[in-house]
Coordinates of C-alpha atoms in Angstrom, one line a residue:
M30 CA -26.2 -30.6 -36.0
T31 CA -23.1 -28.6 -34.8
T32 CA -23.6 -27.2 -31.0
L33 CA -22.1 -24.3 -29.4
S34 CA -19.9 -26.6 -27.6
Q35 CA -18.6 -28.4 -30.8
Y36 CA -17.7 -25.0 -32.1
T37 CA -16.1 -24.2 -29.1
R38 CA -13.8 -26.9 -29.5
R39 CA -12.7 -25.8 -32.9
G40 CA -11.0 -23.0 -31.0
V41 CA -13.3 -19.9 -31.6
L42 CA -14.6 -19.4 -28.3
L43 CA -12.1 -21.3 -26.2
G44 CA -8.3 -22.0 -26.6
V45 CA -5.0 -21.3 -25.0
A46 CA -2.6 -19.0 -26.3
S47 CA 0.8 -19.9 -26.9
A48 CA 4.4 -18.6 -28.7
A49 CA 7.8 -18.2 -28.6
V50 CA 9.8 -15.2 -27.4
L51 CA 11.6 -13.3 -30.0
T52 CA 14.5 -10.6 -29.1
V53 CA 16.1 -7.7 -30.7
L54 CA 18.9 -5.6 -30.0
S55 CA 18.4 -2.3 -31.3
R56 CA 16.1 0.6 -29.8
R57 CA 15.6 2.9 -32.1
Y58 CA 12.6 3.6 -34.6
V59 CA 14.4 3.0 -37.6
A60 CA 17.3 0.3 -38.2
A61 CA 20.0 0.9 -39.8
A62 CA 20.3 -1.8 -42.1
E63 CA 19.6 -2.0 -45.9
P64 CA 16.0 -2.1 -47.3
A65 CA 15.2 -6.0 -47.7
S66 CA 15.9 -6.7 -51.5
E67 CA 12.9 -9.4 -51.4
I68 CA 10.3 -6.4 -51.3
R69 CA 8.3 -5.8 -54.3
P70 CA 6.3 -3.0 -55.7
F71 CA 2.5 -3.8 -56.2
K72 CA -0.4 -2.6 -58.0
F73 CA -3.5 -3.9 -59.3
K74 CA -5.5 -3.8 -62.1
A75 CA -8.5 -6.1 -62.6
S76 CA -9.1 -7.3 -66.4
Q77 CA -11.8 -6.1 -67.5
D78 CA -13.3 -9.2 -68.5
K79 CA -13.3 -10.0 -64.8
L80 CA -15.3 -6.6 -64.2
D81 CA -18.2 -7.6 -67.2
D82 CA -18.0 -11.2 -65.5
L83 CA -18.8 -9.7 -62.7
L84 CA -21.4 -7.7 -64.0
R85 CA -23.2 -10.5 -65.5
R86 CA -23.2 -12.5 -62.5
V87 CA -24.7 -9.9 -60.6
R88 CA -27.4 -9.0 -63.1
A89 CA -28.2 -12.7 -63.5
T90 CA -28.4 -13.0 -59.9
R91 CA -31.7 -15.6 -58.7
L92 CA -32.9 -14.6 -55.4
P93 CA -34.7 -16.4 -52.9
D94 CA -38.4 -16.1 -51.8
P95 CA -38.4 -13.5 -49.3
E96 CA -38.7 -13.8 -45.8
I97 CA -41.6 -14.9 -44.2
V98 CA -41.4 -12.3 -41.3
G99 CA -41.4 -9.0 -40.6
D100 CA -37.8 -8.6 -39.0
D101 CA -34.4 -9.8 -39.3
S102 CA -34.7 -13.1 -37.8
Q103 CA -34.6 -15.0 -40.9
G104 CA -31.3 -13.2 -42.0
V105 CA -30.4 -10.4 -45.0
R106 CA -34.0 -8.9 -45.8
S107 CA -34.6 -9.7 -49.0
I108 CA -35.5 -5.8 -50.1
T109 CA -31.6 -5.1 -49.0
I110 CA -29.9 -7.9 -51.3
Q111 CA -32.2 -6.7 -53.6
K112 CA -31.1 -2.8 -53.3
L113 CA -27.4 -4.1 -53.1
A114 CA -27.6 -6.3 -56.4
T115 CA -29.3 -2.7 -58.3
Y116 CA -26.6 -0.8 -57.0
W117 CA -23.9 -3.7 -57.8
G118 CA -25.1 -3.9 -61.4
H119 CA -25.8 -0.7 -62.6
K120 CA -24.0 2.2 -60.8
Y121 CA -21.2 0.8 -58.9
D122 CA -17.4 1.2 -60.3
W123 CA -14.9 -0.6 -59.2
R124 CA -11.8 1.4 -60.8
K125 CA -12.7 4.3 -58.5
I126 CA -11.3 2.5 -55.4
E127 CA -8.9 0.7 -57.9
E128 CA -7.3 4.1 -58.4
K129 CA -7.2 5.1 -54.9
L130 CA -5.4 1.8 -54.1
N131 CA -2.8 2.1 -57.0
D132 CA -2.5 5.9 -55.8
L133 CA -1.0 4.2 -52.2
P134 CA 2.4 2.7 -52.0
Q135 CA 1.7 -1.4 -52.0
Y136 CA 4.3 -4.1 -51.7
V137 CA 4.9 -7.6 -51.7
T138 CA 7.1 -9.9 -49.8
N139 CA 7.3 -13.6 -49.3
I140 CA 7.3 -14.8 -45.6
D141 CA 7.7 -18.2 -44.6
G142 CA 6.5 -19.4 -48.1
V143 CA 3.8 -16.8 -48.6
D144 CA 3.4 -13.7 -50.4
I145 CA 2.9 -10.9 -47.8
H146 CA 0.9 -8.0 -49.5
F147 CA 0.8 -4.5 -47.8
I148 CA 0.4 -0.9 -47.8
H149 CA 3.6 1.0 -46.4
V150 CA 3.0 4.8 -45.9
K151 CA 5.6 6.9 -44.4
S152 CA 5.0 10.2 -42.5
K153 CA 6.8 13.2 -43.9
V154 CA 7.1 14.0 -39.9
G155 CA 10.6 13.1 -38.5
G156 CA 10.4 10.5 -35.5
A157 CA 7.1 9.1 -36.8
L158 CA 5.9 6.3 -34.6
P159 CA 5.6 2.9 -36.9
I160 CA 2.4 0.9 -36.4
I161 CA 1.1 -2.1 -38.2
I162 CA -2.6 -2.0 -38.4
T163 CA -4.6 -5.6 -39.0
H164 CA -7.8 -6.1 -40.4
G165 CA -10.2 -8.9 -40.1
W166 CA -13.1 -10.9 -41.4
P167 CA -15.3 -9.9 -43.3
G168 CA -12.8 -7.0 -44.0
S169 CA -9.4 -6.1 -45.8
I170 CA -7.3 -3.4 -46.3
I171 CA -10.2 -1.6 -47.3
E172 CA -11.6 -1.0 -44.2
Q173 CA -8.2 1.1 -42.9
M174 CA -7.8 3.3 -46.1
K175 CA -9.7 6.1 -44.6
I176 CA -7.0 6.4 -41.6
I177 CA -4.2 6.4 -43.7
R178 CA -3.6 10.3 -44.3
P179 CA -4.8 11.3 -40.6
L180 CA -2.0 9.2 -39.1
T181 CA 0.5 10.2 -41.4
E182 CA -0.4 13.9 -41.9
P183 CA -1.8 14.4 -38.2
A184 CA -1.3 18.4 -38.5
A185 CA -3.8 18.4 -41.7
H186 CA -6.8 16.4 -39.6
G187 CA -7.2 17.5 -36.4
G188 CA -3.7 16.5 -34.5
A189 CA -0.6 17.5 -33.9
A190 CA 2.7 16.5 -35.9
S191 CA 4.0 15.0 -32.8
D192 CA 1.1 12.1 -33.2
A193 CA 2.1 11.3 -36.7
F194 CA 2.7 7.7 -38.0
D195 CA 4.4 5.6 -40.3
V196 CA 1.6 3.1 -41.4
V197 CA 1.8 -0.5 -42.3
I198 CA -1.4 -2.3 -43.3
P199 CA -0.5 -6.1 -44.3
S200 CA -3.4 -8.5 -46.0
I201 CA -3.8 -11.9 -44.0
P202 CA -2.5 -14.5 -45.9
G203 CA -5.8 -15.8 -48.0
Y204 CA -7.2 -12.2 -48.0
G205 CA -7.0 -9.6 -50.6
F206 CA -4.0 -9.7 -52.7
S207 CA -1.6 -11.7 -50.1
G208 CA -1.1 -15.3 -51.6
K209 CA -3.3 -18.1 -50.7
P210 CA -1.5 -20.7 -48.3
K211 CA -1.2 -24.1 -49.5
E212 CA -0.3 -26.2 -46.3
R213 CA -2.0 -26.2 -42.8
G214 CA -0.9 -24.2 -39.6
W215 CA -1.4 -20.3 -40.7
D216 CA -3.3 -19.3 -37.7
P217 CA -3.3 -15.9 -36.0
I218 CA 0.2 -17.2 -33.7
R219 CA 1.7 -17.9 -37.5
I220 CA 0.4 -14.8 -38.7
A221 CA 2.0 -12.6 -35.7
R222 CA 5.2 -14.3 -36.6
A223 CA 5.1 -13.0 -40.0
W224 CA 4.2 -9.5 -39.5
I225 CA 7.5 -9.3 -36.7
E226 CA 9.5 -10.5 -39.6
L227 CA 7.7 -8.0 -41.9
M228 CA 8.4 -4.9 -39.5
R229 CA 11.9 -6.2 -39.2
R230 CA 12.5 -6.1 -42.9
L231 CA 11.1 -2.6 -43.1
G232 CA 13.6 -1.7 -41.0
Y233 CA 11.6 -0.9 -38.0
S234 CA 13.3 -1.6 -34.5
Q235 CA 10.5 0.0 -32.3
Y236 CA 6.5 0.1 -33.4
V237 CA 3.2 -0.5 -32.2
A238 CA 0.6 -2.5 -33.5
Q239 CA -3.2 -2.3 -33.9
G240 CA -5.9 -4.6 -34.6
G241 CA -9.9 -5.8 -34.2
D242 CA -11.4 -8.9 -35.1
W243 CA -8.9 -11.5 -36.2
G244 CA -6.6 -8.1 -36.1
D245 CA -7.1 -8.4 -32.3
A246 CA -6.1 -12.4 -32.4
V247 CA -3.0 -11.6 -34.5
T248 CA -2.0 -8.3 -32.5
E249 CA -2.5 -10.0 -29.1
Q250 CA -0.5 -12.8 -30.4
M251 CA 2.3 -10.1 -31.3
A252 CA 2.1 -9.2 -27.9
L253 CA 2.1 -12.6 -26.6
I254 CA 5.5 -13.3 -28.7
A255 CA 6.4 -9.8 -27.4
P256 CA 9.8 -9.1 -29.2
R257 CA 11.6 -6.0 -27.6
E258 CA 10.7 -3.9 -30.4
L259 CA 7.0 -4.1 -29.8
L260 CA 6.1 -1.1 -27.5
G261 CA 2.6 -2.0 -27.1
I262 CA -0.6 -2.5 -28.9
H263 CA -4.2 -1.0 -29.3
V264 CA -7.4 -3.3 -30.0
N265 CA -10.7 -2.4 -30.6
M266 CA -12.6 -5.6 -30.4
P267 CA -10.8 -6.8 -27.0
A268 CA -10.1 -10.3 -25.5
T269 CA -11.6 -9.9 -22.1
V270 CA -14.4 -12.3 -21.0
P271 CA -13.6 -13.7 -17.7
D272 CA -13.9 -17.5 -17.2
D273 CA -17.4 -17.7 -15.1
I274 CA -18.8 -15.4 -17.8
A275 CA -17.5 -17.7 -20.8
A276 CA -18.9 -20.9 -18.5
A277 CA -22.4 -19.0 -18.2
L278 CA -22.6 -18.5 -21.9
Q279 CA -22.2 -21.9 -22.6
P280 CA -26.0 -24.0 -23.1
G281 CA -27.5 -24.8 -20.3
G282 CA -26.1 -21.8 -18.5
R283 CA -27.8 -19.1 -16.3
K284 CA -26.6 -15.2 -16.3
P285 CA -25.2 -14.5 -13.2
D286 CA -26.3 -12.6 -10.4
G287 CA -24.7 -9.0 -9.1
L288 CA -23.5 -7.8 -12.7
M289 CA -22.7 -4.2 -12.7
P290 CA -25.1 -2.6 -15.7
D291 CA -22.3 -2.3 -18.4
E292 CA -21.0 -5.9 -17.1
S293 CA -24.9 -6.9 -17.6
H294 CA -25.2 -5.5 -21.1
A295 CA -22.3 -7.0 -22.6
Y296 CA -23.3 -10.2 -21.1
D297 CA -26.6 -9.7 -23.3
Q298 CA -24.6 -8.9 -26.3
L299 CA -22.5 -11.7 -26.1
A300 CA -25.5 -14.3 -25.3
D301 CA -27.6 -12.8 -28.2
F302 CA -24.5 -13.1 -30.6
Y303 CA -23.8 -16.7 -29.3
A304 CA -27.5 -17.7 -29.8
H305 CA -28.0 -16.1 -33.1
G306 CA -24.9 -14.9 -34.8
L307 CA -22.6 -17.3 -34.8
G308 CA -23.7 -19.3 -38.0
Y309 CA -21.4 -18.1 -40.0
A310 CA -18.3 -18.3 -38.1
I311 CA -19.5 -22.3 -36.9
E312 CA -19.2 -23.1 -40.6
M313 CA -16.6 -21.5 -41.7
A314 CA -14.5 -23.3 -38.5
N315 CA -16.2 -26.9 -39.8
R316 CA -16.5 -26.7 -43.3
P317 CA -15.0 -23.9 -45.4
Q318 CA -14.7 -25.4 -48.4
T319 CA -18.4 -26.2 -48.6
L320 CA -18.8 -22.6 -49.1
V321 CA -18.8 -22.9 -52.9
G322 CA -21.9 -20.9 -53.3
I323 CA -20.0 -17.8 -52.0
A324 CA -17.4 -18.2 -54.5
D325 CA -19.6 -18.7 -57.6
S326 CA -21.9 -15.8 -56.7
P327 CA -20.7 -12.4 -56.1
V328 CA -24.5 -11.4 -54.6
G329 CA -24.5 -14.5 -52.3
L330 CA -21.0 -13.3 -51.4
A331 CA -22.3 -10.4 -50.5
A332 CA -25.2 -11.3 -48.4
W333 CA -22.7 -13.9 -46.3
M334 CA -20.6 -10.7 -45.5
I335 CA -22.8 -8.3 -44.4
D336 CA -24.6 -10.6 -42.1
H337 CA -21.5 -10.8 -39.5
D338 CA -23.3 -9.1 -37.2
I339 CA -26.4 -7.9 -36.2
R340 CA -25.8 -3.9 -35.6
S341 CA -23.6 -3.9 -38.7
Y342 CA -25.9 -5.7 -40.8
Q343 CA -28.6 -3.2 -39.8
L344 CA -26.5 -0.2 -40.7
I345 CA -25.5 -1.8 -44.0
A346 CA -29.5 -2.2 -44.6
R347 CA -29.6 1.9 -43.7
V348 CA -27.1 2.5 -45.8
F349 CA -29.0 0.7 -49.1
D350 CA -32.4 2.1 -47.7
G351 CA -30.2 5.8 -48.6
A352 CA -29.6 6.6 -45.0
E353 CA -26.0 8.5 -44.3
E354 CA -24.1 6.5 -42.1
G355 CA -20.4 6.3 -41.8
L356 CA -20.5 3.5 -44.6
T357 CA -21.4 4.3 -48.0
R358 CA -22.6 1.8 -50.7
D359 CA -19.6 2.3 -52.4
D360 CA -17.6 1.5 -49.4
I361 CA -19.4 -2.0 -48.6
L362 CA -19.0 -2.9 -52.6
D363 CA -15.4 -2.0 -52.6
N364 CA -14.5 -4.5 -50.0
V365 CA -17.3 -7.5 -51.4
S366 CA -15.6 -6.4 -54.7
L367 CA -12.0 -7.1 -53.6
Y368 CA -13.4 -10.2 -52.1
W369 CA -14.4 -11.6 -55.3
L370 CA -11.8 -10.3 -57.9
T371 CA -9.1 -11.8 -55.6
N372 CA -11.6 -15.0 -55.3
T373 CA -10.8 -15.1 -51.7
A374 CA -14.3 -16.2 -50.2
V375 CA -13.2 -19.5 -49.2
S376 CA -9.2 -19.1 -48.7
S377 CA -9.9 -16.2 -46.2
A378 CA -12.4 -18.8 -44.3
R379 CA -10.1 -20.9 -43.7
L380 CA -8.8 -18.9 -41.3
Y381 CA -11.4 -19.8 -38.7
W382 CA -10.6 -23.4 -39.8
E383 CA -6.9 -23.0 -38.4
N384 CA -7.7 -21.2 -35.5
K385 CA -7.4 -22.7 -32.3
L386 CA -7.6 -19.5 -30.0
A387 CA -10.7 -18.5 -28.2
F388 CA -11.6 -14.9 -29.7
F389 CA -13.1 -13.5 -26.3
Q390 CA -10.8 -15.1 -23.5
P391 CA -7.9 -13.0 -22.1
K392 CA -4.8 -14.2 -23.0
N393 CA -2.4 -12.9 -20.1
V394 CA -1.0 -9.8 -22.3
K395 CA 1.8 -8.1 -20.3
I396 CA 2.9 -5.3 -22.6
P397 CA 1.0 -1.8 -22.6
V398 CA -2.4 -2.4 -23.6
A399 CA -4.7 0.6 -25.1
V400 CA -8.7 -0.3 -25.7
S401 CA -11.3 1.7 -27.0
V402 CA -14.9 0.6 -26.6
F403 CA -17.3 1.4 -29.4
P404 CA -21.3 0.8 -28.4
D405 CA -22.3 -1.3 -31.4
E406 CA -19.3 -3.9 -31.3
I407 CA -20.3 -7.6 -31.0
Y408 CA -19.9 -6.8 -27.2
A409 CA -18.6 -3.6 -25.6
A410 CA -16.2 -4.3 -23.1
P411 CA -16.7 -3.3 -19.5
K412 CA -14.1 -1.5 -18.1
S413 CA -14.0 -3.9 -15.3
W414 CA -13.2 -7.0 -17.2
T415 CA -10.6 -4.8 -19.4
E416 CA -8.4 -3.8 -16.1
K417 CA -8.3 -7.8 -15.2
A418 CA -7.6 -8.8 -18.9
Y419 CA -4.8 -6.5 -19.3
V420 CA -2.5 -5.9 -16.5
N421 CA -0.7 -3.0 -18.2
L422 CA -3.7 -1.2 -19.3
I423 CA -2.4 2.4 -20.7
H424 CA -5.5 3.6 -22.1
F425 CA -9.4 2.7 -22.0
N426 CA -11.7 4.8 -23.8
K427 CA -15.9 4.6 -24.3
L428 CA -16.8 6.0 -27.3
P429 CA -20.6 7.2 -28.2
K430 CA -20.9 5.7 -32.0
G431 CA -19.3 3.0 -33.9
G432 CA -19.2 -1.0 -34.5
H433 CA -17.5 -3.7 -35.2
F434 CA -15.7 -1.8 -38.6
A435 CA -14.8 1.4 -36.4
A436 CA -11.9 2.5 -38.4
W437 CA -13.9 2.0 -41.8
E438 CA -17.2 3.3 -40.4
Q439 CA -15.9 6.2 -37.5
P440 CA -12.1 7.4 -39.2
A441 CA -11.9 10.5 -37.4
V442 CA -12.8 9.1 -33.8
F443 CA -10.6 6.1 -34.4
C444 CA -7.5 8.3 -35.2
N445 CA -7.9 10.3 -31.9
E446 CA -7.5 7.0 -30.2
L447 CA -4.6 6.2 -31.6
R448 CA -3.0 9.4 -30.9
A449 CA -4.0 9.1 -27.3
S450 CA -3.2 5.4 -27.0
F451 CA 0.6 5.7 -27.9
R452 CA 1.2 9.3 -27.1
S453 CA 2.5 7.9 -23.8
L454 CA 5.0 5.5 -25.7
R455 CA 6.5 7.8 -27.8
S456 CA 9.6 8.7 -26.7

């Protein structure tokens, strides 16, 4: 039996960040260096054979017996997965998202022995601020596709031209179209160093970074490495949990007295997640190669991915019941299909095995930090914890709606948050 304390020793809940410091000389947005010759254009077209095989497997899915309870306590409910499989097997069309992806400028470059895939969209607005945005699990670059045009063309999407960004969205190694590491060591620290190198190759000598989920872990490691060109970061799943709260959340601990209402709510959210929501992460952190089933069954993969956290799962269940939410059925299956077609179910899981950092433990970030708190995230970080975790907090906002996949689910709100977060850092 895997206990929570064993899980924390794997580094998902406890850990200490460390990284080397990099320096550069230029302080302008765009360096004068020639474009890196190793950056190659990229497009993807799934073979019809692979799509036919996917369809066959979806239609041939053998589902388990229905749950024996009338709620979500046993996991993804049978009716949800049946509706998902029916839509996937009879109405979904991968070619639509494939065309949208291929309309975007995509590239691959080899960094530290691994091919890194990324989207790179430059604004037509002069002086646009470069930003590198990192997805998480079970996400991908598809999470951020809705925010590209509003960030690069703000005047056409409710913003001012002065809020324009150049947008870089890489695929984490082992995810999507990036290469799959063949050696150990590709943890958030190493990915952060790769992202710094990627921005250097693109010629950016001043930029900002954003992330949630694994994207938060990588982005905060970039901030700890603190290259001079990184002006600040924005996170939407911040690492703010104080040591006494983390200790109380361990088995046998008890909720501290005297918590403020928002602190008490955050504690309750975390306690529920630790008690009922960590199953997927425990398995991927300990035995990722055992997950053969999600590499062999597309519907099994979908069930594994949509059960990330209870509020995200409940939103997805409502979507397949026909409700209009921030996500659509196609959104959800676009993301699952990308994992399936790239065979990255297990290679993406290995990041949990590699990681030795704590997701929610403060990392002592010193550079400017902006935080957006969405109520249906794994936990809604209280301002009191956030101010202690980030000594240079330049923006904090609690939003009325949104969850773990904020950029994907609430793109307009998310873009407004990025504009407000980084306005003070523009020269």
